[in-house]
Structures are given as structure tokens and as C-alpha cells.
mmCIF file of C-alpha atoms in Angstrom:
data_model
loop_
_atom_site.group_PDB
_atom_site.id
_atom_site.type_symbol
_atom_site.label_atom_id
_atom_site.label_comp_id
_atom_site.label_asym_id
_atom_site.label_seq_id
_atom_site.Cartn_x
_atom_site.Cartn_y
_atom_site.Cartn_z
ATOM 1 C CA UNK A 24 124.926 30.227 116.162
ATOM 2 C CA UNK A 25 127.646 32.861 115.980
ATOM 3 C CA UNK A 26 127.561 35.352 118.899
ATOM 4 C CA UNK A 27 126.408 38.833 117.867
ATOM 5 C CA UNK A 28 129.688 40.389 118.978
ATOM 6 C CA UNK A 29 131.624 38.130 116.653
ATOM 7 C CA UNK A 30 129.254 38.913 113.808
ATOM 8 C CA UNK A 31 129.688 42.670 114.317
ATOM 9 C CA UNK A 32 133.448 42.279 114.543
ATOM 10 C CA UNK A 33 133.509 40.356 111.268
ATOM 11 C CA UNK A 34 131.357 42.977 109.523
ATOM 12 C CA UNK A 35 133.409 45.869 110.808
ATOM 13 C CA UNK A 36 136.682 44.222 109.848
ATOM 14 C CA UNK A 37 135.517 43.379 106.340
ATOM 15 C CA UNK A 38 137.598 45.215 103.694
ATOM 16 C CA UNK A 39 134.569 46.712 101.929
ATOM 17 C CA UNK A 40 133.180 48.057 105.198
ATOM 18 C CA UNK A 41 136.464 49.697 106.056
ATOM 19 C CA UNK A 42 136.576 51.326 102.632
ATOM 20 C CA UNK A 43 133.035 52.635 102.932
ATOM 21 C CA UNK A 44 133.736 53.942 106.424
ATOM 22 C CA UNK A 45 136.869 55.765 105.270
ATOM 23 C CA UNK A 46 134.946 57.332 102.385
ATOM 24 C CA UNK A 47 132.190 58.462 104.732
ATOM 25 C CA UNK A 48 134.724 59.802 107.235
ATOM 26 C CA UNK A 49 136.453 61.775 104.491
ATOM 27 C CA UNK A 50 133.128 63.215 103.342
ATOM 28 C CA UNK A 51 132.259 64.243 106.881
ATOM 29 C CA UNK A 52 135.590 65.905 107.627
ATOM 30 C CA UNK A 53 135.564 67.827 104.347
ATOM 31 C CA UNK A 54 132.165 69.360 105.032
ATOM 32 C CA UNK A 55 132.546 73.168 105.531
ATOM 33 C CA UNK A 56 130.279 73.161 108.592
ATOM 34 C CA UNK A 57 132.272 70.385 110.261
ATOM 35 C CA UNK A 58 135.582 72.046 109.419
ATOM 36 C CA UNK A 59 134.363 75.319 110.890
ATOM 37 C CA UNK A 60 133.241 73.546 114.078
ATOM 38 C CA UNK A 61 136.552 71.682 114.460
ATOM 39 C CA UNK A 62 138.559 74.862 113.907
ATOM 40 C CA UNK A 63 136.473 76.697 116.499
ATOM 41 C CA UNK A 64 137.163 73.963 119.089
ATOM 42 C CA UNK A 65 140.683 73.016 117.988
ATOM 43 C CA UNK A 66 142.033 73.319 121.553
ATOM 44 C CA UNK A 67 139.350 71.010 122.981
ATOM 45 C CA UNK A 68 138.939 68.303 120.337
ATOM 46 C CA UNK A 69 141.284 65.434 119.461
ATOM 47 C CA UNK A 70 141.103 62.469 117.073
ATOM 48 C CA UNK A 71 139.447 60.243 119.677
ATOM 49 C CA UNK A 72 136.610 62.742 120.240
ATOM 50 C CA UNK A 73 136.150 63.076 116.472
ATOM 51 C CA UNK A 74 136.006 59.312 115.994
ATOM 52 C CA UNK A 75 133.496 58.889 118.804
ATOM 53 C CA UNK A 76 131.414 61.731 117.426
ATOM 54 C CA UNK A 77 131.437 60.511 113.820
ATOM 55 C CA UNK A 78 127.775 59.423 113.954
ATOM 56 C CA UNK A 79 126.702 62.890 115.115
ATOM 57 C CA UNK A 80 128.906 64.558 112.518
ATOM 58 C CA UNK A 81 127.342 62.438 109.783
ATOM 59 C CA UNK A 82 123.867 63.245 111.097
ATOM 60 C CA UNK A 83 124.830 66.903 110.824
ATOM 61 C CA UNK A 84 126.110 66.876 107.242
ATOM 62 C CA UNK A 85 123.264 64.911 105.678
ATOM 63 C CA UNK A 86 120.674 67.492 106.724
ATOM 64 C CA UNK A 87 119.739 70.889 105.333
ATOM 65 C CA UNK A 88 121.512 74.016 106.581
ATOM 66 C CA UNK A 89 119.980 77.459 106.173
ATOM 67 C CA UNK A 90 117.200 75.658 104.244
ATOM 68 C CA UNK A 91 119.622 75.007 101.326
ATOM 69 C CA UNK A 92 118.120 71.570 100.553
ATOM 70 C CA UNK A 93 114.475 72.377 101.261
ATOM 71 C CA UNK A 94 112.108 73.812 98.616
ATOM 72 C CA UNK A 95 109.715 74.952 101.343
ATOM 73 C CA UNK A 96 108.765 74.188 104.934
ATOM 74 C CA UNK A 97 106.535 71.293 103.887
ATOM 75 C CA UNK A 98 109.456 69.799 101.951
ATOM 76 C CA UNK A 99 111.922 70.063 104.846
ATOM 77 C CA UNK A 100 114.278 67.030 104.850
ATOM 78 C CA UNK A 101 115.614 67.459 108.382
ATOM 79 C CA UNK A 102 115.005 65.022 111.221
ATOM 80 C CA UNK A 103 112.956 67.692 112.964
ATOM 81 C CA UNK A 104 110.915 69.485 110.308
ATOM 82 C CA UNK A 105 111.465 73.229 110.559
ATOM 83 C CA UNK A 106 114.606 72.912 112.688
ATOM 84 C CA UNK A 107 118.245 72.813 111.587
ATOM 85 C CA UNK A 108 121.161 71.062 113.327
ATOM 86 C CA UNK A 109 124.016 72.853 115.051
ATOM 87 C CA UNK A 110 127.155 71.085 116.287
ATOM 88 C CA UNK A 111 128.009 71.576 119.954
ATOM 89 C CA UNK A 112 130.677 70.284 122.308
ATOM 90 C CA UNK A 113 129.125 68.839 125.453
ATOM 91 C CA UNK A 114 131.341 67.471 128.240
ATOM 92 C CA UNK A 115 134.034 66.386 125.841
ATOM 93 C CA UNK A 116 131.632 64.843 123.315
ATOM 94 C CA UNK A 117 130.278 66.088 120.007
ATOM 95 C CA UNK A 118 126.515 66.585 120.038
ATOM 96 C CA UNK A 119 123.758 68.296 118.084
ATOM 97 C CA UNK A 120 121.256 70.958 119.082
ATOM 98 C CA UNK A 121 118.336 71.926 116.854
ATOM 99 C CA UNK A 122 117.180 75.500 116.321
ATOM 100 C CA UNK A 123 114.264 76.894 114.337
ATOM 101 C CA UNK A 124 115.170 77.365 110.671
ATOM 102 C CA UNK A 125 114.569 80.369 108.446
ATOM 103 C CA UNK A 126 111.530 78.889 106.699
ATOM 104 C CA UNK A 127 109.955 77.880 110.011
ATOM 105 C CA UNK A 128 110.630 81.347 111.444
ATOM 106 C CA UNK A 129 109.020 83.012 108.426
ATOM 107 C CA UNK A 130 106.048 80.659 108.651
ATOM 108 C CA UNK A 131 105.532 81.357 112.356
ATOM 109 C CA UNK A 132 105.876 85.090 111.831
ATOM 110 C CA UNK A 133 103.205 85.019 109.126
ATOM 111 C CA UNK A 134 100.887 82.992 111.348
ATOM 112 C CA UNK A 135 101.411 85.484 114.145
ATOM 113 C CA UNK A 136 100.822 88.385 111.763
ATOM 114 C CA UNK A 137 97.580 86.858 110.497
ATOM 115 C CA UNK A 138 96.416 86.432 114.089
ATOM 116 C CA UNK A 139 96.801 90.198 114.533
ATOM 117 C CA UNK A 140 94.101 90.844 111.924
ATOM 118 C CA UNK A 141 90.426 90.136 112.497
ATOM 119 C CA UNK A 142 88.451 90.277 109.281
ATOM 120 C CA UNK A 143 84.684 90.706 109.338
ATOM 121 C CA UNK A 144 83.142 89.727 105.973
ATOM 122 C CA UNK A 145 86.200 90.740 103.915
ATOM 123 C CA UNK A 146 87.026 88.523 100.866
ATOM 124 C CA UNK A 147 89.908 86.100 101.465
ATOM 125 C CA UNK A 148 91.826 87.207 98.371
ATOM 126 C CA UNK A 149 91.756 90.819 99.544
ATOM 127 C CA UNK A 150 93.035 89.799 102.975
ATOM 128 C CA UNK A 151 96.182 88.398 101.334
ATOM 129 C CA UNK A 152 97.055 91.764 99.790
ATOM 130 C CA UNK A 153 100.576 93.148 100.031
ATOM 131 C CA UNK A 154 102.030 96.558 99.260
ATOM 132 C CA UNK A 155 104.392 94.925 96.768
ATOM 133 C CA UNK A 156 101.335 93.669 94.900
ATOM 134 C CA UNK A 157 99.909 97.176 94.535
ATOM 135 C CA UNK A 158 100.812 98.956 91.292
ATOM 136 C CA UNK A 159 101.328 102.638 92.133
ATOM 137 C CA UNK A 160 100.898 104.230 88.702
ATOM 138 C CA UNK A 161 100.396 107.988 88.349
ATOM 139 C CA UNK A 162 96.683 107.842 89.150
ATOM 140 C CA UNK A 163 97.256 105.797 92.314
ATOM 141 C CA UNK A 164 100.518 107.218 93.581
ATOM 142 C CA UNK A 165 98.930 109.766 95.952
ATOM 143 C CA UNK A 166 97.022 107.097 97.867
ATOM 144 C CA UNK A 167 99.997 104.726 97.890
ATOM 145 C CA UNK A 168 102.278 107.471 99.198
ATOM 146 C CA UNK A 169 99.788 108.359 101.936
ATOM 147 C CA UNK A 170 99.707 104.752 103.134
ATOM 148 C CA UNK A 171 103.504 104.436 103.041
ATOM 149 C CA UNK A 172 103.852 107.727 104.924
ATOM 150 C CA UNK A 173 101.537 106.482 107.676
ATOM 151 C CA UNK A 174 103.458 103.224 107.977
ATOM 152 C CA UNK A 175 106.763 105.097 108.123
ATOM 153 C CA UNK A 176 105.494 107.041 111.128
ATOM 154 C CA UNK A 177 104.114 103.946 112.870
ATOM 155 C CA UNK A 178 106.700 102.024 114.881
ATOM 156 C CA UNK A 179 104.476 99.690 116.883
ATOM 157 C CA UNK A 180 101.207 99.329 118.795
ATOM 158 C CA UNK A 181 102.168 102.112 121.205
ATOM 159 C CA UNK A 182 103.231 104.585 118.550
ATOM 160 C CA UNK A 183 100.618 105.056 115.834
ATOM 161 C CA UNK A 184 99.612 108.351 114.197
ATOM 162 C CA UNK A 185 96.112 109.139 115.480
ATOM 163 C CA UNK A 186 94.576 110.258 112.205
ATOM 164 C CA UNK A 187 93.833 107.625 109.594
ATOM 165 C CA UNK A 188 92.921 107.829 105.907
ATOM 166 C CA UNK A 189 89.682 108.084 103.965
ATOM 167 C CA UNK A 190 90.389 106.425 100.615
ATOM 168 C CA UNK A 191 87.722 107.217 98.053
ATOM 169 C CA UNK A 192 87.230 106.615 94.362
ATOM 170 C CA UNK A 193 85.425 104.545 91.748
ATOM 171 C CA UNK A 194 84.633 100.846 91.929
ATOM 172 C CA UNK A 195 87.512 98.403 91.535
ATOM 173 C CA UNK A 196 90.454 100.817 91.669
ATOM 174 C CA UNK A 197 92.101 99.029 94.617
ATOM 175 C CA UNK A 198 90.839 100.786 97.742
ATOM 176 C CA UNK A 199 90.076 97.581 99.658
ATOM 177 C CA UNK A 200 93.296 95.988 98.431
ATOM 178 C CA UNK A 201 95.398 98.900 99.660
ATOM 179 C CA UNK A 202 93.613 98.957 103.010
ATOM 180 C CA UNK A 203 94.215 95.235 103.545
ATOM 181 C CA UNK A 204 97.845 95.513 102.475
ATOM 182 C CA UNK A 205 98.239 98.213 105.091
ATOM 183 C CA UNK A 206 96.666 95.956 107.741
ATOM 184 C CA UNK A 207 99.190 93.242 106.897
ATOM 185 C CA UNK A 208 102.054 95.716 107.236
ATOM 186 C CA UNK A 209 100.752 96.837 110.634
ATOM 187 C CA UNK A 210 100.440 93.199 111.716
ATOM 188 C CA UNK A 211 104.185 92.825 111.146
ATOM 189 C CA UNK A 212 104.566 95.552 113.790
ATOM 190 C CA UNK A 213 102.334 93.604 116.230
ATOM 191 C CA UNK A 214 99.484 96.050 115.684
ATOM 192 C CA UNK A 215 96.025 94.484 115.992
ATOM 193 C CA UNK A 216 93.599 95.551 113.289
ATOM 194 C CA UNK A 217 89.912 94.894 112.728
ATOM 195 C CA UNK A 218 88.752 95.111 109.088
ATOM 196 C CA UNK A 219 85.021 95.446 108.557
ATOM 197 C CA UNK A 220 83.015 95.255 105.332
ATOM 198 C CA UNK A 221 80.434 97.849 106.323
ATOM 199 C CA UNK A 222 77.341 96.752 104.306
ATOM 200 C CA UNK A 223 77.438 93.212 105.733
ATOM 201 C CA UNK A 224 78.302 94.479 109.199
ATOM 202 C CA UNK A 225 75.246 96.736 109.237
ATOM 203 C CA UNK A 226 73.012 93.844 108.206
ATOM 204 C CA UNK A 227 74.391 91.750 111.043
ATOM 205 C CA UNK A 228 73.828 94.547 113.542
ATOM 206 C CA UNK A 229 70.112 94.392 112.820
ATOM 207 C CA UNK A 230 70.125 90.644 113.463
ATOM 208 C CA UNK A 231 72.187 91.136 116.621
ATOM 209 C CA UNK A 232 69.253 92.875 118.275
ATOM 210 C CA UNK A 233 67.370 89.594 118.279
ATOM 211 C CA UNK A 234 70.189 87.448 119.670
ATOM 212 C CA UNK A 235 71.206 90.082 122.253
ATOM 213 C CA UNK A 236 74.784 90.443 120.944
ATOM 214 C CA UNK A 237 74.458 93.984 119.588
ATOM 215 C CA UNK A 238 76.380 95.811 122.305
ATOM 216 C CA UNK A 239 79.082 93.167 122.438
ATOM 217 C CA UNK A 240 79.725 93.447 118.695
ATOM 218 C CA UNK A 241 79.676 97.230 118.671
ATOM 219 C CA UNK A 242 82.098 97.316 121.611
ATOM 220 C CA UNK A 243 84.476 94.928 119.874
ATOM 221 C CA UNK A 244 84.647 97.092 116.757
ATOM 222 C CA UNK A 245 84.749 100.484 118.407
ATOM 223 C CA UNK A 246 87.586 99.482 120.780
ATOM 224 C CA UNK A 247 89.865 97.954 118.124
ATOM 225 C CA UNK A 248 93.473 99.188 118.238
ATOM 226 C CA UNK A 249 93.128 100.041 114.549
ATOM 227 C CA UNK A 250 89.770 99.972 112.771
ATOM 228 C CA UNK A 251 89.334 99.803 109.007
ATOM 229 C CA UNK A 252 85.827 100.332 107.628
ATOM 230 C CA UNK A 253 85.603 99.147 104.039
ATOM 231 C CA UNK A 254 83.000 100.420 101.545
ATOM 232 C CA UNK A 255 81.218 102.857 103.802
ATOM 233 C CA UNK A 256 78.296 104.352 101.910
ATOM 234 C CA UNK A 257 77.466 101.118 100.050
ATOM 235 C CA UNK A 258 75.068 100.051 102.795
ATOM 236 C CA UNK A 259 71.365 100.831 102.900
ATOM 237 C CA UNK A 260 71.630 103.386 105.669
ATOM 238 C CA UNK A 261 68.836 103.783 108.165
ATOM 239 C CA UNK A 262 68.621 106.408 110.879
ATOM 240 C CA UNK A 263 69.314 103.690 113.439
ATOM 241 C CA UNK A 264 72.448 102.223 111.771
ATOM 242 C CA UNK A 265 73.777 105.735 111.094
ATOM 243 C CA UNK A 266 73.225 107.125 114.601
ATOM 244 C CA UNK A 267 73.271 104.134 116.959
ATOM 245 C CA UNK A 268 75.846 101.960 115.215
ATOM 246 C CA UNK A 269 78.155 104.032 113.014
ATOM 247 C CA UNK A 270 77.795 107.201 115.091
ATOM 248 C CA UNK A 271 78.501 105.353 118.344
ATOM 249 C CA UNK A 272 81.606 103.663 116.942
ATOM 250 C CA UNK A 273 83.022 106.862 115.473
ATOM 251 C CA UNK A 274 82.275 108.966 118.560
ATOM 252 C CA UNK A 275 84.133 106.529 120.804
ATOM 253 C CA UNK A 276 87.138 106.359 118.497
ATOM 254 C CA UNK A 277 87.275 110.124 118.140
ATOM 255 C CA UNK A 278 87.167 110.562 121.922
ATOM 256 C CA UNK A 279 89.826 107.897 122.485
ATOM 257 C CA UNK A 280 91.949 109.062 119.532
ATOM 258 C CA UNK A 281 92.091 105.587 118.004
ATOM 259 C CA UNK A 282 93.371 105.259 114.410
ATOM 260 C CA UNK A 283 90.523 104.712 111.942
ATOM 261 C CA UNK A 284 90.634 104.091 108.190
ATOM 262 C CA UNK A 285 87.815 104.020 105.659
ATOM 263 C CA UNK A 286 87.187 103.344 101.992
ATOM 264 C CA UNK A 287 84.230 104.627 100.004
ATOM 265 C CA UNK A 288 82.984 105.283 96.510
ATOM 266 C CA UNK A 289 81.900 108.680 97.838
ATOM 267 C CA UNK A 290 83.891 111.793 98.623
ATOM 268 C CA UNK A 291 83.225 113.553 101.948
ATOM 269 C CA UNK A 292 80.475 115.710 100.451
ATOM 270 C CA UNK A 293 78.890 112.808 98.574
ATOM 271 C CA UNK A 294 78.951 110.642 101.688
ATOM 272 C CA UNK A 295 77.291 113.386 103.703
ATOM 273 C CA UNK A 296 74.502 113.505 101.139
ATOM 274 C CA UNK A 297 74.152 109.709 101.396
ATOM 275 C CA UNK A 298 73.946 109.910 105.189
ATOM 276 C CA UNK A 299 71.380 112.708 105.074
ATOM 277 C CA UNK A 300 68.545 110.586 103.665
ATOM 278 C CA UNK A 301 67.192 107.586 105.548
ATOM 279 C CA UNK A 302 65.650 104.528 103.886
ATOM 280 C CA UNK A 303 62.246 106.115 104.407
ATOM 281 C CA UNK A 304 63.295 109.241 102.528
ATOM 282 C CA UNK A 305 63.590 111.446 105.615
ATOM 283 C CA UNK A 306 66.075 114.281 105.304
ATOM 284 C CA UNK A 307 68.210 114.623 108.435
ATOM 285 C CA UNK A 308 70.918 117.184 107.749
ATOM 286 C CA UNK A 309 72.019 117.723 111.324
ATOM 287 C CA UNK A 310 72.486 114.058 112.143
ATOM 288 C CA UNK A 311 74.396 113.438 108.913
ATOM 289 C CA UNK A 312 76.610 116.452 109.621
ATOM 290 C CA UNK A 313 77.337 115.097 113.097
ATOM 291 C CA UNK A 314 78.562 111.777 111.700
ATOM 292 C CA UNK A 315 80.626 113.526 109.034
ATOM 293 C CA UNK A 316 82.231 115.741 111.662
ATOM 294 C CA UNK A 317 83.543 112.583 113.341
ATOM 295 C CA UNK A 318 84.738 111.132 110.042
ATOM 296 C CA UNK A 319 86.634 114.332 109.240
ATOM 297 C CA UNK A 320 88.172 114.344 112.717
ATOM 298 C CA UNK A 321 89.352 110.741 112.328
ATOM 299 C CA UNK A 322 90.642 110.717 108.741
ATOM 300 C CA UNK A 323 92.384 112.593 105.978
ATOM 301 C CA UNK A 324 90.721 112.216 102.540
ATOM 302 C CA UNK A 325 92.827 110.775 99.719
ATOM 303 C CA UNK A 326 91.460 110.095 96.237
ATOM 304 C CA UNK A 327 92.364 106.826 94.525
ATOM 305 C CA UNK A 328 91.888 106.839 90.751
ATOM 306 C CA UNK A 329 92.689 104.439 87.923
ATOM 307 C CA UNK A 330 91.021 101.776 85.857
ATOM 308 C CA UNK A 331 88.629 99.180 87.242
ATOM 309 C CA UNK A 332 90.905 96.214 87.973
ATOM 310 C CA UNK A 333 88.063 93.813 88.597
ATOM 311 C CA UNK A 334 87.232 93.681 84.878
#
């Protein structure tokens, strides 16, 4: 049997192998990334170092750079998915280091942003809302401008305007969408936001009495860095949910000056009327006025008009 060294020597010395090697070498040395690397290290690299590093150089050129050969992160062709190769000179030898690519960075940033938002009973499609997906026509421009103005003033978790917005208007005009888009923008600033669909939250609070988690859940919501209460006024309000749940949350946030946002089908005056009457038909003007005082202290009212976009 022919020794392996002799076999390798015969293969390497074969005319067709030499031709293929020369073609591959030419392809490698003509690659813009390789040329840039060799020019940068012209004083440190000679032909011998290049020849010894040819395998690494070929590994470099056959991969994607700046995601130019990858349709998306899942379709990444690189040896390490989500990482791109960079040529380096290490102790007189050519090597490769891998750094996170653009698609991987974007993916990780989005995952981090989504972790900054805690949604309680909000629809998944609403949670994916973006400001670019909101159509600010004439009837919706005031609300859109108010949201953009708030975001312009916010620079991070330690610098947020204290007073939030009370977006009100008819069904399906985009109040929840705009609120969620705002939460996603704040998440990009590392601001933690809790979004709560109020009718479902109030139902759960009644159940929480039985499993002894009421105070824990109220504390979590009331202490959120930014709180967004969606569809306030759509719940069947009782004296207890108005005073002990909603009132407690709003009082704490008013005292601590924590940014709070709300959406409703009701204006301030209409919401006060809703809060005045309990499920049993009792009229409680003073208690409703107390809750509304906190809402007015926490928010600025902005009307959102337009057609019903759910139809």
C-alpha cells in the first residue's frame, strides 16, 4: 500500500490540482476584503505568510460579509450563524475572528426590546404595532403628534416626561395601536412598560382575592416605570374596582409622578359619569370625582378621530 505522504504528494503535484489551486488563490487575492486586509498589513505580511494563511483567507471569502449573502438571520450561510468573519494578524499568522453581524444585532435588539414590555391581556397583533404602521391622516394627526412629542422629550428610563396622555375616541380608530406603538418606541430606549387591558384586568382582580395574589398584582401594575391602561371605561365598574383597584393604582402613580397613559371611548366628562354609577346603580359623585382628579393629574386628553379600521 502506498504511504499516505506519497499519496498526498502525488495529488498535490498533479497538473489539474495545481491549476485548481492557482485559480482559487487568484480568486482569494482578488477579493476586496482580502486586498484591504493585505494593504493594511503590508509592512508585516510577506508571500510566505499569505501562502500559509490561504486556508483562512478562503474561509473568509466564501462567507457572507455585512449580511450580503443572507436573506435573513435564519438563512445565514456563515460557519457561525449570526456572526461574520474578520481577518486578523496573530503572531505572524493570518487568522479569523467572528463578530456579531447586523442581522443578529437587530434580532437581539428586538428581543431585548420585547422583554422591556409586559403585556397583560393585550392582543398579540396590537403588541406588534409600530409608529410607521400608523396612518396619521388629518383626523388622527393631533394624537400622533402628541405621541411623537412625548417620545422626542423622552431620552431614556431616567428622563421621561411625568405627564402621560389620555387618548379617547370611537371604537376602532387606532387608540390601542398607537399606545402599543409608543410602548415599542420606549422599549428601544430601555424603558420598561406595562400594558394592561383594563376590562380583563379588573375581572382578574376579583379572582385574585381568592388566590391571595391581589396585592401582589396591584403592586406590580402601580409601580411600573411606565403604565398604559387600555380601554378604561369598558369594564363593568364596581365601587370596589373603582376605589380599591383603580383608585389605589392611580393615587400611587400620582404621588410618585410615574408616567401613565390611557385609552378610552369616553372623554373625561363621559368617563366621570361612567365612574359615578356602580353596578348596583348607586350614584357616588365624590368618589368618581376623586378618581378623575387623579386621571387629570396624570394625563393630558387628546382626541383620536377617524374611521373604524376594524371593519
